Coordinates of C-alpha atoms in Angstrom, one line a residue:
Chain A
X19 CA -21.3 30.0 2.3
X20 CA -20.0 29.7 5.7
X21 CA -16.8 27.6 6.2
X22 CA -19.2 24.9 7.9
X23 CA -21.7 24.6 4.9
X24 CA -18.9 24.2 2.3
X25 CA -16.9 21.8 4.5
X26 CA -20.2 19.5 4.8
X27 CA -20.8 20.0 1.2
X28 CA -17.3 18.8 0.4
X29 CA -17.7 16.0 2.5
X30 CA -21.2 15.0 1.1
X31 CA -20.1 15.1 -2.5
X32 CA -17.0 13.1 -1.9
X33 CA -19.1 10.4 -0.3
X34 CA -21.5 10.5 -3.1
X35 CA -18.8 10.3 -5.6
X36 CA -16.9 7.8 -4.0
X37 CA -19.9 5.3 -3.1
X38 CA -21.0 5.4 -6.8
X39 CA -17.7 3.6 -7.2
X40 CA -15.5 6.3 -9.2
X41 CA -11.9 5.1 -8.7
X42 CA -10.6 6.9 -5.4
X43 CA -7.8 8.7 -7.2
X44 CA -10.2 10.4 -9.8
X45 CA -13.2 10.8 -7.2
X46 CA -10.8 12.8 -4.8
X47 CA -9.2 14.8 -8.1
X48 CA -12.7 15.5 -9.4
X49 CA -14.2 17.0 -6.2
X50 CA -11.2 18.8 -5.4
X51 CA -11.1 20.5 -9.0
X52 CA -15.0 21.2 -8.7
X53 CA -14.7 22.9 -5.4
X54 CA -11.4 25.0 -6.6
X55 CA -13.7 26.1 -9.5
X56 CA -16.8 26.9 -7.3
X57 CA -15.2 28.4 -4.1
X58 CA -11.4 29.5 -4.8
X59 CA -10.2 32.6 -6.5
X60 CA -10.4 32.5 -10.4
X61 CA -6.6 31.7 -11.1
X62 CA -6.3 28.8 -8.4
X63 CA -7.6 25.9 -10.7
X64 CA -5.0 26.9 -13.0
X65 CA -2.3 25.6 -10.8
X66 CA -3.9 22.1 -10.1
X67 CA -1.5 20.3 -12.3
X68 CA 1.4 22.0 -10.8
X69 CA 0.0 21.5 -7.3
X70 CA -0.2 17.8 -7.8
X71 CA 3.3 17.7 -9.8
X72 CA 4.8 19.5 -6.8
X73 CA 3.3 17.4 -4.0
X74 CA 4.1 14.0 -5.8
X75 CA 7.7 15.2 -6.9
X76 CA 9.3 14.5 -3.3
X77 CA 11.8 11.8 -3.5
X78 CA 10.4 10.5 -0.3
X79 CA 7.1 9.7 -1.7
X80 CA 8.5 8.5 -4.8
X81 CA 10.4 6.0 -2.8
X82 CA 7.3 4.1 -2.6
X83 CA 7.5 2.2 -5.9
X84 CA 10.9 1.3 -5.2
X85 CA 10.0 -0.3 -2.1
X86 CA 7.0 -1.9 -3.9
X87 CA 9.6 -3.2 -6.5
X88 CA 11.6 -4.7 -3.7
X89 CA 8.6 -6.5 -2.2
X90 CA 7.6 -7.7 -5.3
X91 CA 10.9 -9.0 -6.1
X92 CA 11.1 -10.9 -3.0
X93 CA 7.4 -11.9 -2.8
X94 CA 7.3 -13.6 -6.3
X95 CA 10.4 -15.7 -5.7
X96 CA 10.4 -18.7 -3.3
X97 CA 12.1 -16.9 -0.7
X98 CA 8.8 -16.8 1.5
X99 CA 8.6 -20.7 1.4
X100 CA 12.5 -21.0 2.4
X101 CA 12.1 -18.6 5.0
X102 CA 9.0 -20.3 6.5
X103 CA 10.6 -23.8 5.9
X104 CA 13.8 -22.9 7.8
X105 CA 11.9 -21.3 11.0
X106 CA 9.7 -24.3 11.0
X107 CA 12.5 -26.7 11.4
X108 CA 14.3 -24.7 13.8
X109 CA 11.0 -24.2 16.1
X110 CA 9.7 -27.6 15.9
X111 CA 10.1 -28.7 19.5
X112 CA 8.4 -25.6 21.0
X113 CA 4.7 -26.4 21.5
X114 CA 2.7 -24.7 18.8
X115 CA 6.3 -24.1 17.2
X116 CA 4.7 -24.5 13.8
X117 CA 2.2 -21.6 14.5
X118 CA 4.9 -19.6 15.9
X119 CA 7.1 -20.3 13.0
X120 CA 4.5 -18.7 10.7
X121 CA 4.2 -15.6 12.9
X122 CA 8.0 -15.3 12.7
X123 CA 8.2 -15.8 9.0
X124 CA 5.3 -13.3 8.4
X125 CA 7.4 -10.8 10.7
X126 CA 10.7 -11.6 8.7
X127 CA 8.9 -11.5 5.3
X128 CA 7.1 -8.5 6.0
X129 CA 10.1 -6.6 7.2
X130 CA 11.7 -7.4 3.6
X131 CA 8.6 -7.0 1.2
X132 CA 6.9 -4.1 3.1
X133 CA 3.5 -5.3 1.8
X134 CA 0.6 -6.9 4.1
X135 CA -1.0 -9.2 1.0
X136 CA 2.4 -10.0 -0.4
X137 CA 3.2 -11.6 3.0
X138 CA -0.1 -13.3 3.5
X139 CA 0.3 -14.7 0.1
X140 CA 4.2 -15.7 0.2
X141 CA 3.9 -17.3 3.9
X142 CA 0.4 -18.7 3.7
X143 CA 0.6 -20.4 0.3
X144 CA 3.3 -22.9 2.2
X145 CA 2.2 -22.2 5.7
X146 CA -1.7 -22.7 5.7
X147 CA -1.4 -26.2 3.9
X148 CA 1.2 -27.5 6.1
X149 CA -0.5 -26.2 9.3
X150 CA -3.7 -28.0 8.2
X151 CA -1.4 -31.0 7.3
X152 CA -0.5 -31.2 10.9
X153 CA -3.9 -31.0 12.3
X154 CA -4.3 -27.2 12.9
X155 CA -7.9 -25.8 12.3
X156 CA -8.6 -24.1 9.2
X157 CA -9.7 -20.8 11.1
X158 CA -6.6 -21.1 13.5
X159 CA -4.3 -21.3 10.4
X160 CA -5.9 -18.5 8.5
X161 CA -5.9 -16.0 11.6
X162 CA -2.2 -16.5 12.1
X163 CA -1.2 -15.8 8.4
X164 CA -3.9 -13.0 8.1
X165 CA -2.5 -11.2 11.2
X166 CA 0.9 -12.0 10.6
X167 CA 0.6 -10.6 7.1
X168 CA -0.6 -7.1 8.7
X169 CA 2.9 -6.6 10.2
X170 CA 3.8 -5.5 6.5
X171 CA 2.4 -2.4 6.9
X172 CA 3.9 -1.7 10.5
X173 CA 7.4 -3.0 10.1
X174 CA 9.8 -1.0 8.0
X175 CA 10.0 0.0 5.0
X176 CA 6.0 0.6 5.7
X177 CA 4.3 2.5 2.8
X178 CA 2.0 3.7 5.5
X179 CA 4.8 5.0 7.6
X180 CA 6.1 6.6 4.5
X181 CA 2.8 8.5 4.1
X182 CA 2.2 9.3 7.6
X183 CA 5.8 10.8 7.9
X184 CA 4.9 13.2 4.8
X185 CA 1.6 14.1 6.1
X186 CA 2.4 14.8 9.7
X187 CA 5.7 16.3 8.7
X188 CA 7.6 13.8 11.2
X189 CA 10.9 12.2 10.7
X190 CA 10.6 9.0 8.6
X191 CA 13.7 7.4 10.2
X192 CA 12.3 8.1 13.7
X193 CA 8.8 6.4 12.6
X194 CA 10.5 3.2 11.1
X195 CA 12.5 2.8 14.3
X196 CA 9.3 3.6 16.5
X197 CA 7.5 0.8 14.8
X198 CA 9.9 -2.0 15.7
X199 CA 9.1 -2.1 19.3
X200 CA 5.3 -2.5 19.1
X201 CA 5.9 -4.7 16.0
X202 CA 7.8 -6.9 18.2
X203 CA 5.2 -6.7 20.9
X204 CA 2.5 -7.9 18.6
X205 CA 4.9 -10.8 17.2
X206 CA 5.1 -11.8 21.1
X207 CA 1.2 -11.5 21.5
X208 CA 0.6 -13.5 18.3
X209 CA 3.0 -16.3 19.1
X210 CA 1.7 -16.5 22.9
X211 CA -1.9 -17.1 21.4
X212 CA -0.6 -19.6 19.0
X213 CA 1.1 -21.7 21.6
X214 CA -2.1 -21.3 24.0
X215 CA -4.6 -22.3 21.2
X216 CA -2.3 -25.0 20.0
X217 CA -2.2 -26.2 23.6
X218 CA -6.1 -26.3 23.5
X219 CA -6.6 -28.1 20.1
X220 CA -3.6 -30.5 21.2
X221 CA -5.6 -31.3 24.6
X222 CA -8.9 -31.7 22.5
X223 CA -7.0 -34.2 19.9
X224 CA -5.8 -36.1 23.1
X225 CA -9.0 -36.4 24.5
X226 CA -10.6 -37.4 21.3
X227 CA -7.8 -40.1 20.8
X228 CA -8.4 -41.4 24.4
X229 CA -12.3 -41.4 24.0
X230 CA -12.7 -42.5 20.2
X231 CA -9.3 -43.7 19.4
X232 CA -9.3 -40.9 16.6
X233 CA -5.6 -40.2 15.6
X234 CA -5.0 -36.3 15.1
X235 CA -2.1 -35.4 13.1
X236 CA -1.4 -32.7 15.9
X237 CA -0.2 -35.6 18.1
X238 CA 2.3 -36.6 15.5
X239 CA 5.9 -35.7 16.9
X240 CA 8.1 -34.0 14.2
X241 CA 11.1 -35.8 12.9
X242 CA 13.3 -33.3 11.5
X243 CA 17.2 -33.9 12.2
X244 CA 19.7 -31.3 13.3
X245 CA 21.4 -31.7 9.6
X246 CA 17.9 -31.0 8.1
X247 CA 17.9 -27.8 10.1
X248 CA 21.3 -26.5 9.0
X249 CA 20.5 -27.3 5.5
X250 CA 17.8 -25.0 5.4
X251 CA 19.8 -22.1 6.3
X252 CA 22.1 -21.1 3.3
X253 CA 18.9 -20.0 1.4
X254 CA 17.5 -17.8 4.0
X255 CA 20.6 -16.3 5.2
X256 CA 21.4 -13.8 2.2
X257 CA 17.7 -12.4 2.7
X258 CA 18.6 -11.8 6.3
X259 CA 21.6 -10.0 5.1
X260 CA 19.7 -7.9 2.7
X261 CA 17.3 -6.9 5.6
X262 CA 20.0 -6.1 7.9
X263 CA 22.0 -4.5 5.2
X264 CA 19.4 -2.1 4.0
X265 CA 18.5 -1.0 7.6
X266 CA 22.3 -0.5 8.1
X267 CA 22.6 1.6 5.2
X268 CA 19.8 3.7 6.6
X269 CA 20.5 4.3 10.0
X270 CA 24.4 4.3 9.8
X271 CA 23.9 7.5 7.7
X272 CA 25.3 5.9 4.6
X273 CA 21.7 6.4 2.3
X274 CA 18.8 8.8 2.6
X275 CA 15.3 6.8 3.0
X276 CA 14.8 6.9 -1.0
X277 CA 18.3 5.6 -1.7
X278 CA 17.6 2.8 0.8
X279 CA 14.7 2.1 -1.4
X280 CA 16.4 2.0 -4.5
X281 CA 19.4 -0.1 -3.0
X282 CA 16.7 -2.5 -1.5
X283 CA 15.3 -3.0 -4.9
X284 CA 18.7 -3.5 -6.6
X285 CA 20.0 -5.8 -3.9
X286 CA 16.6 -7.9 -4.1
X287 CA 16.7 -8.1 -7.8
X288 CA 20.2 -9.2 -7.5
X289 CA 19.7 -11.9 -4.9
X290 CA 16.7 -13.5 -6.6
X291 CA 18.9 -13.6 -9.9
X292 CA 21.8 -15.3 -7.9
X293 CA 19.8 -17.5 -5.7
X294 CA 16.7 -18.6 -7.7
X295 CA 18.1 -17.6 -11.0
X296 CA 15.1 -15.3 -11.6
X297 CA 16.8 -12.8 -14.0
X298 CA 15.5 -13.4 -17.6
X299 CA 13.2 -10.7 -19.0
X300 CA 10.6 -13.4 -18.9
X301 CA 11.0 -14.1 -15.4
X302 CA 11.2 -10.6 -14.5
X303 CA 8.1 -9.1 -16.3
X304 CA 5.4 -10.4 -13.8
X305 CA 7.5 -8.8 -11.0
X306 CA 7.9 -5.8 -12.9
X307 CA 4.1 -5.6 -14.1
X308 CA 2.9 -6.1 -10.6
X309 CA 5.3 -3.2 -9.3
X310 CA 3.9 -0.8 -12.0
X311 CA 0.3 -1.6 -11.4
X312 CA 0.5 -1.4 -7.8
X313 CA 2.8 1.8 -7.8
X314 CA 0.7 3.7 -10.4
X315 CA -2.7 3.1 -8.8
X316 CA -1.3 4.0 -5.2
X317 CA 0.8 7.2 -6.5
X318 CA -2.3 8.4 -8.3
X319 CA -4.2 8.1 -5.2
X320 CA -1.5 10.0 -3.3
X321 CA -1.3 12.6 -5.7
X322 CA -5.0 13.5 -5.7
X323 CA -5.3 12.9 -1.8
X324 CA -2.6 15.6 -1.5
X325 CA -4.7 17.7 -4.0
X326 CA -7.9 17.2 -1.8
X327 CA -6.2 18.0 1.3
X328 CA -4.7 21.1 -0.2
X329 CA -8.3 22.4 -1.3
X330 CA -9.6 21.3 2.2
X331 CA -7.0 23.5 4.0
X332 CA -7.1 26.5 1.5
X333 CA -11.0 26.5 2.0
X334 CA -10.2 26.5 5.9
X335 CA -12.3 23.3 6.4
X336 CA -9.6 21.2 7.7
X337 CA -8.5 24.1 10.3
X338 CA -12.0 24.9 11.4
X339 CA -12.6 21.3 11.8
X340 CA -9.4 20.9 13.9
X341 CA -10.4 23.9 16.0
X342 CA -13.6 22.6 16.5
X343 CA -12.6 19.4 17.9
X344 CA -10.1 21.2 20.2
X345 CA -13.1 23.3 21.3
X346 CA -15.1 20.3 22.4
X347 CA -12.2 20.1 25.2
X348 CA -12.7 16.4 25.5
X349 CA -10.4 14.6 27.8
X350 CA -7.1 13.5 25.8
X351 CA -8.2 9.6 26.1
X352 CA -11.5 10.3 24.8
X353 CA -10.2 12.4 22.0
X354 CA -7.8 9.5 21.0
X355 CA -10.5 6.8 21.2
X356 CA -12.7 9.1 19.4
X357 CA -10.3 9.6 16.6
X358 CA -9.1 5.9 16.5
X359 CA -13.0 5.1 16.1
X360 CA -13.0 7.5 13.2
X361 CA -10.1 5.7 11.4
X362 CA -11.6 2.1 12.1
X363 CA -15.0 3.4 10.2
X364 CA -12.7 4.8 7.5
X365 CA -11.0 1.5 7.2
X366 CA -14.1 0.1 6.4
X367 CA -14.2 1.7 3.0
X368 CA -10.8 3.5 2.4
X369 CA -7.3 2.2 1.9
X370 CA -4.6 3.5 4.8
X371 CA -2.9 5.7 2.2
X372 CA -6.3 7.8 1.8
X373 CA -7.1 7.8 5.2
X374 CA -3.9 9.3 6.4
X375 CA -3.7 11.8 3.9
X376 CA -7.4 13.0 4.0
X377 CA -7.6 13.1 7.9
X378 CA -4.2 14.1 8.9
X379 CA -4.8 17.9 8.7
X380 CA -8.0 17.3 10.8
X381 CA -7.0 15.0 13.5
X382 CA -3.3 15.7 14.0
X383 CA -3.6 19.3 15.3
X384 CA -6.0 18.3 18.1
X385 CA -3.8 15.2 19.0
X386 CA -0.8 17.7 19.1
X387 CA -2.7 20.1 21.3
X388 CA -3.9 17.5 23.7
X389 CA 0.1 16.5 24.2
X390 CA 0.2 13.1 22.2
X391 CA 3.7 12.5 20.5
X392 CA 2.9 12.3 16.8
X393 CA 5.4 9.7 16.0
X394 CA 3.8 7.5 18.9
X395 CA 0.2 8.1 17.3
X396 CA 1.7 7.2 13.7
X397 CA 2.2 3.7 15.1
X398 CA -1.1 3.7 17.0
X399 CA -2.9 4.7 13.8
X400 CA -1.0 2.2 11.8
X401 CA -2.0 -0.7 14.2
X402 CA -5.6 0.3 14.0
X403 CA -5.2 0.3 9.9
X404 CA -3.8 -3.2 10.4
X405 CA -6.8 -4.4 12.1
X406 CA -8.8 -3.0 9.2
X407 CA -7.0 -5.5 7.0
X408 CA -8.3 -8.6 8.9
X409 CA -11.9 -7.4 9.8
X410 CA -14.9 -7.3 7.7
X411 CA -16.1 -5.7 5.5
X412 CA -13.0 -4.9 3.4
X413 CA -10.2 -6.9 5.1
X414 CA -7.9 -7.4 2.4
X415 CA -6.0 -10.1 4.1
X416 CA -8.9 -12.2 4.6
X417 CA -9.6 -12.1 0.8
X418 CA -5.9 -12.9 0.2
X419 CA -6.4 -16.0 2.4
X420 CA -9.5 -16.9 0.7
X421 CA -7.8 -17.1 -2.6
X422 CA -4.8 -19.2 -1.4
X423 CA -6.9 -21.7 0.7
X424 CA -10.5 -21.4 -1.1
X425 CA -11.8 -24.5 0.8
X426 CA -11.8 -22.8 4.3
X427 CA -15.2 -21.4 4.7
X428 CA -15.3 -17.5 5.1
X429 CA -16.9 -17.6 8.3
X430 CA -14.1 -19.8 9.7
X431 CA -11.5 -17.2 8.1
X432 CA -13.2 -14.5 10.0
X433 CA -13.6 -16.2 13.1
X434 CA -10.0 -17.2 13.0
X435 CA -9.0 -13.6 12.7
X436 CA -11.0 -12.2 15.4
X437 CA -8.7 -13.2 18.4
X438 CA -6.0 -11.4 16.6
X439 CA -8.1 -8.2 16.3
X440 CA -8.4 -8.4 20.2
X441 CA -4.8 -8.8 20.4
X442 CA -4.3 -5.8 18.5
X443 CA -6.6 -3.7 20.4
X444 CA -4.7 -5.2 23.6
X445 CA -1.3 -3.9 22.1
X446 CA -2.7 -0.4 21.7
X447 CA -4.0 -0.3 25.3
X448 CA -0.4 -1.4 26.3
X449 CA 1.0 1.1 24.0
X450 CA -0.7 3.7 25.6
X451 CA 0.5 2.7 29.0
X452 CA 3.9 2.1 28.2
X453 CA 4.8 4.7 25.1
X454 CA 8.1 4.0 25.5
X455 CA 8.0 0.7 24.0
X456 CA 7.5 2.7 20.6
X457 CA 9.5 5.8 21.4
X458 CA 12.4 4.5 23.3
X459 CA 14.3 2.8 20.4
X460 CA 13.9 6.1 18.3
X461 CA 15.1 8.2 21.0
X462 CA 18.1 5.9 21.6
X463 CA 19.3 5.7 18.1
X464 CA 18.2 9.5 16.9
X465 CA 18.2 11.3 20.5
X466 CA 15.2 13.0 21.5
Chain B
X13 CA -13.3 -2.0 -2.3
X14 CA -12.7 -3.7 -5.5
X15 CA -9.8 -4.4 -7.4
X16 CA -11.4 -3.7 -10.5
X17 CA -11.6 -6.9 -12.2
X18 CA -15.2 -8.4 -11.4
X19 CA -18.0 -8.8 -14.0
X20 CA -20.0 -5.9 -13.3
X21 CA -17.1 -3.4 -13.9
X22 CA -16.2 -4.8 -17.1
X23 CA -16.8 -7.4 -19.7
X24 CA -13.6 -9.4 -20.3
X25 CA -11.1 -6.5 -21.0
X26 CA -8.9 -8.6 -23.1
X27 CA -11.9 -9.2 -25.4
X28 CA -11.6 -6.2 -28.1
X29 CA -14.7 -4.8 -29.8
X30 CA -15.0 -4.9 -33.5
X31 CA -15.3 -2.1 -36.2
X32 CA -13.7 1.2 -35.8
X33 CA -13.9 1.1 -31.9
X34 CA -12.2 -2.3 -32.0
X35 CA -9.4 -1.0 -34.4
X36 CA -8.7 2.1 -31.8
X37 CA -8.7 -0.4 -29.0
X38 CA -5.9 -2.4 -30.8
X39 CA -3.8 0.8 -31.4
X40 CA -3.9 2.1 -27.7
X41 CA -3.3 -1.3 -26.5
X42 CA -0.3 -1.8 -28.5
X43 CA 0.7 1.9 -27.1
X44 CA 0.2 0.8 -23.8
X45 CA 2.1 -2.4 -24.2
X46 CA 5.1 -0.3 -25.4
X47 CA 4.5 2.1 -22.4
X48 CA 4.6 -0.4 -19.7
X49 CA 7.8 -2.0 -21.0
X50 CA 9.4 1.3 -20.9
X51 CA 8.1 2.5 -17.7
X52 CA 9.1 -0.8 -16.0
X53 CA 12.7 -0.1 -17.2
X54 CA 12.7 3.3 -15.9
X55 CA 11.6 2.0 -12.5
X56 CA 14.8 -0.1 -12.4
X57 CA 17.0 2.4 -13.8
X58 CA 15.8 4.8 -11.1
X59 CA 16.8 2.0 -8.4
X60 CA 20.3 1.8 -10.1
X61 CA 20.7 5.7 -10.1
X62 CA 19.8 5.8 -6.3
X63 CA 22.0 2.9 -5.6
X64 CA 24.8 4.6 -7.7
X65 CA 24.2 7.8 -5.8
X66 CA 24.9 5.9 -2.4
X67 CA 28.1 4.3 -3.8
X68 CA 29.9 7.5 -5.4
X69 CA 29.1 9.5 -2.3
X70 CA 30.4 7.1 0.5
X71 CA 33.0 5.3 -1.3
X72 CA 34.4 7.6 -4.1
X73 CA 33.5 10.8 -2.1
X74 CA 31.9 12.3 -5.1
X75 CA 29.3 14.8 -4.3
X76 CA 25.6 14.0 -5.7
X77 CA 23.6 16.6 -7.4
X78 CA 21.4 15.0 -10.3
X79 CA 20.6 11.5 -8.8
X80 CA 17.6 12.4 -6.9
X81 CA 15.9 14.5 -9.5
X82 CA 16.8 12.0 -12.2
X83 CA 14.9 9.3 -10.2
X84 CA 11.9 11.6 -9.6
X85 CA 11.5 12.3 -13.4
X86 CA 11.7 8.6 -14.1
X87 CA 9.1 7.3 -11.4
X88 CA 6.9 10.3 -12.4
X89 CA 7.1 9.7 -15.9
X90 CA 6.6 5.7 -15.2
X91 CA 3.6 6.5 -13.1
X92 CA 1.7 8.7 -15.3
X93 CA 2.5 6.8 -18.4
X94 CA 1.2 3.6 -17.4
X95 CA -2.0 5.2 -15.8
X96 CA -3.6 4.1 -19.1
X97 CA -2.4 0.6 -18.9
X98 CA -3.8 0.3 -15.2
X99 CA -7.2 1.7 -16.3
X100 CA -7.6 -0.8 -18.9
X101 CA -7.4 -3.4 -16.6
X102 CA -9.6 -1.3 -14.1
X103 CA -6.5 -1.3 -11.7
X104 CA -7.5 2.1 -10.2
X105 CA -9.5 0.9 -7.3
X106 CA -12.8 2.2 -6.0
X107 CA -15.6 1.8 -3.4
X108 CA -17.6 -1.2 -5.1
X109 CA -20.0 -1.5 -2.1
X110 CA -23.1 -0.3 -4.0
X111 CA -22.7 -2.9 -6.6
X112 CA -24.3 -5.8 -4.8
X113 CA -27.4 -3.8 -4.3
X114 CA -27.9 -2.9 -7.6
X115 CA -29.2 -4.9 -10.7
X116 CA -26.9 -5.6 -13.6
X117 CA -28.6 -3.3 -15.7
X118 CA -28.5 -0.4 -13.2
X119 CA -24.7 -1.5 -12.7
X120 CA -23.9 -1.0 -16.2
X121 CA -25.6 2.6 -15.9
X122 CA -23.6 3.3 -12.8
X123 CA -20.4 2.1 -14.6
X124 CA -21.1 4.5 -17.6
X125 CA -21.5 7.4 -15.4
X126 CA -18.7 6.5 -13.2
X127 CA -16.4 6.5 -16.5
X128 CA -18.1 9.6 -17.5
X129 CA -17.0 11.5 -14.3
X130 CA -13.6 10.0 -14.7
X131 CA -13.2 11.1 -18.2
X132 CA -14.4 14.8 -17.5
X133 CA -11.7 14.9 -14.6
X134 CA -8.8 13.2 -16.6
X135 CA -9.7 15.3 -19.6
X136 CA -9.6 18.6 -17.7
X137 CA -6.4 17.7 -15.9
X138 CA -4.8 16.5 -19.4
X139 CA -5.7 20.2 -20.7
X140 CA -4.1 21.8 -17.5
X141 CA -1.0 19.6 -17.8
X142 CA -0.7 20.6 -21.5
X143 CA -1.0 24.3 -20.2
X144 CA 1.7 23.9 -17.8
X145 CA 3.9 22.3 -20.2
X146 CA 3.4 24.9 -22.8
X147 CA 4.7 27.6 -20.1
X148 CA 7.6 25.6 -18.9
X149 CA 8.8 25.6 -22.6
X150 CA 8.0 28.9 -23.6
X151 CA 9.3 30.5 -20.5
X152 CA 12.2 28.0 -20.3
X153 CA 11.3 26.8 -16.6
X154 CA 14.0 24.9 -14.6
X155 CA 13.6 23.2 -11.4
X156 CA 15.0 25.4 -8.4
X157 CA 18.0 22.8 -7.3
X158 CA 21.5 23.3 -8.3
X159 CA 21.5 20.8 -11.4
X160 CA 18.4 22.8 -12.4
X161 CA 17.0 20.5 -15.2
X162 CA 14.2 21.8 -17.6
X163 CA 10.7 21.3 -16.2
X164 CA 9.0 20.3 -19.5
X165 CA 10.4 16.8 -19.2
X166 CA 8.4 15.6 -16.4
X167 CA 5.5 17.9 -17.5
X168 CA 5.6 16.2 -21.0
X169 CA 5.5 12.9 -19.4
X170 CA 2.6 14.1 -17.2
X171 CA 0.7 15.5 -20.3
X172 CA 1.0 12.7 -22.6
X173 CA 0.5 10.0 -19.6
X174 CA -3.0 12.0 -18.7
X175 CA -3.9 12.2 -22.4
X176 CA -3.4 8.5 -23.1
X177 CA -5.4 7.8 -19.8
X178 CA -8.4 10.1 -21.1
X179 CA -8.4 8.3 -24.4
X180 CA -8.5 5.0 -22.5
X181 CA -11.4 6.1 -20.7
X182 CA -13.1 7.2 -23.8
X183 CA -12.6 4.1 -25.4
X184 CA -14.0 2.4 -22.6
X185 CA -17.2 4.5 -23.0
X186 CA -17.2 3.7 -26.5
X187 CA -17.1 0.0 -26.2
X188 CA -19.7 0.1 -23.5
X189 CA -21.9 2.0 -26.1
X190 CA -21.2 -0.6 -28.7
X191 CA -22.1 -3.5 -26.3
X192 CA -25.5 -1.8 -25.6
X193 CA -26.1 -1.6 -29.1
X194 CA -25.4 -5.4 -29.5
X195 CA -27.5 -6.6 -26.8
X196 CA -31.0 -7.0 -27.4

């Protein structure tokens, strides 16, 4: 059989098994094993477990469960509500300040917890009811939280970035730094939109009041005093210290990324014990169980995705597919758009971890040949996958919002997230014109 | 994508079957319960080991050699050993787009086939893990680092974890067959 026919068969069998509903990890492992038996030399399949073990036994990859532990510890404590409350108090005078406070709270929380659904759930469970109480429409409120939550896979310590670093053989420290500028750009775009949309809803409420005398909560001024504002700070500061402390440990050369993960988890557990009194085995059980469940599921997908890529590479499928893409001699921007389109389509069905590990061997060589900086591309790819978290049909964050605010109709949530999908697309265009937004900080800290 | 707890995927997993299958389920449940507690502790220990590594290297100026590998063993062990517990709650995610297109009966058949494919793969992987463990034990394989711990440690955790996972899926198939018998 030719490489082309083996490649097509490999893709077709994978789609069939996955769409039948076999768990992603087992589907990838089973297809890879089957093709090893059928098309690779006799002894190859004997090393299957050694392959998986050696791929997984990387301390960088195994830092993922510890980052999840840190996120679960913070995510399941009242830290999200405190953070949100403090930001709200300090931003109340800005038009749309409540919405902006939610965007900022999502960004800060995402940077501490490193998970999109956890951010949505922690900030949204306090933020959405408050925004709605203050007259924000359900769609607008849920859009802010769903989009703000996606920053969890972009801001360090993003699990998506860790996997991209492994798959693309790029420096993790550089990738983490490269994500900060674009994340701030997204925060600025989201906050700008929140302010604009608030003004529009405010104007409509004023018109309605003038016409029919209906008083909207949007028109009620905030009444928090300076004392109230300062009273909220002590509960938030330790978490901000944790965030900066972990970053200093990593970039100050004190700790490797995996040690940072361990240190972050220990500090997060210590903080929730000291501030919220969460330390008994009964308190810690849900945190540890959630961590274990997510880590095991994710690490199995990662291990089997790596086996799947190994077989794809051994059978020359990835190299041939990459060479074919290069031979098309597409202009570099057409190539980029086509690849991002592929990522969007895959995002309908697969979690970011599988997309990265399965496609990296095929899409990265052509991108490199076209002269794209792979660290920059890692950021762009992550933003595209962020979009996958808030657009149908998968849109994980949409369903998280549906869980915490079940009375907002699904259609409203989806319409509410749409402007944010547009803003993310706009950020990608901006990053194409000004790649320095991503690369500047990484170059400045780590050299070119 | 599903997170594995909808009704077509599993009748309430907390309701145990009766008879020999039910007894086997109770035994595996009890093992999973213990494994989950030990694995959780292993994750926390791994965090402390890595934190210790930072502290002794930068504050006490002592070189570190065993910390990374110990953490790898602890985390790999936790991941493989708790795979069965995650499977018991249908926590290994899959694409469930097709479920809405099929009838309840067709979905039961589909789920049975899905479990069968999963079982075949996991059993094969468990067997190959055992072969790897046996080789590592007999030939006294060690890791290539300066600390060089024996590799039978992580391989045995991988093997036991995969055997447990296979037994868990086998039980889920047995429960599905039992339920089929009891449904008129």
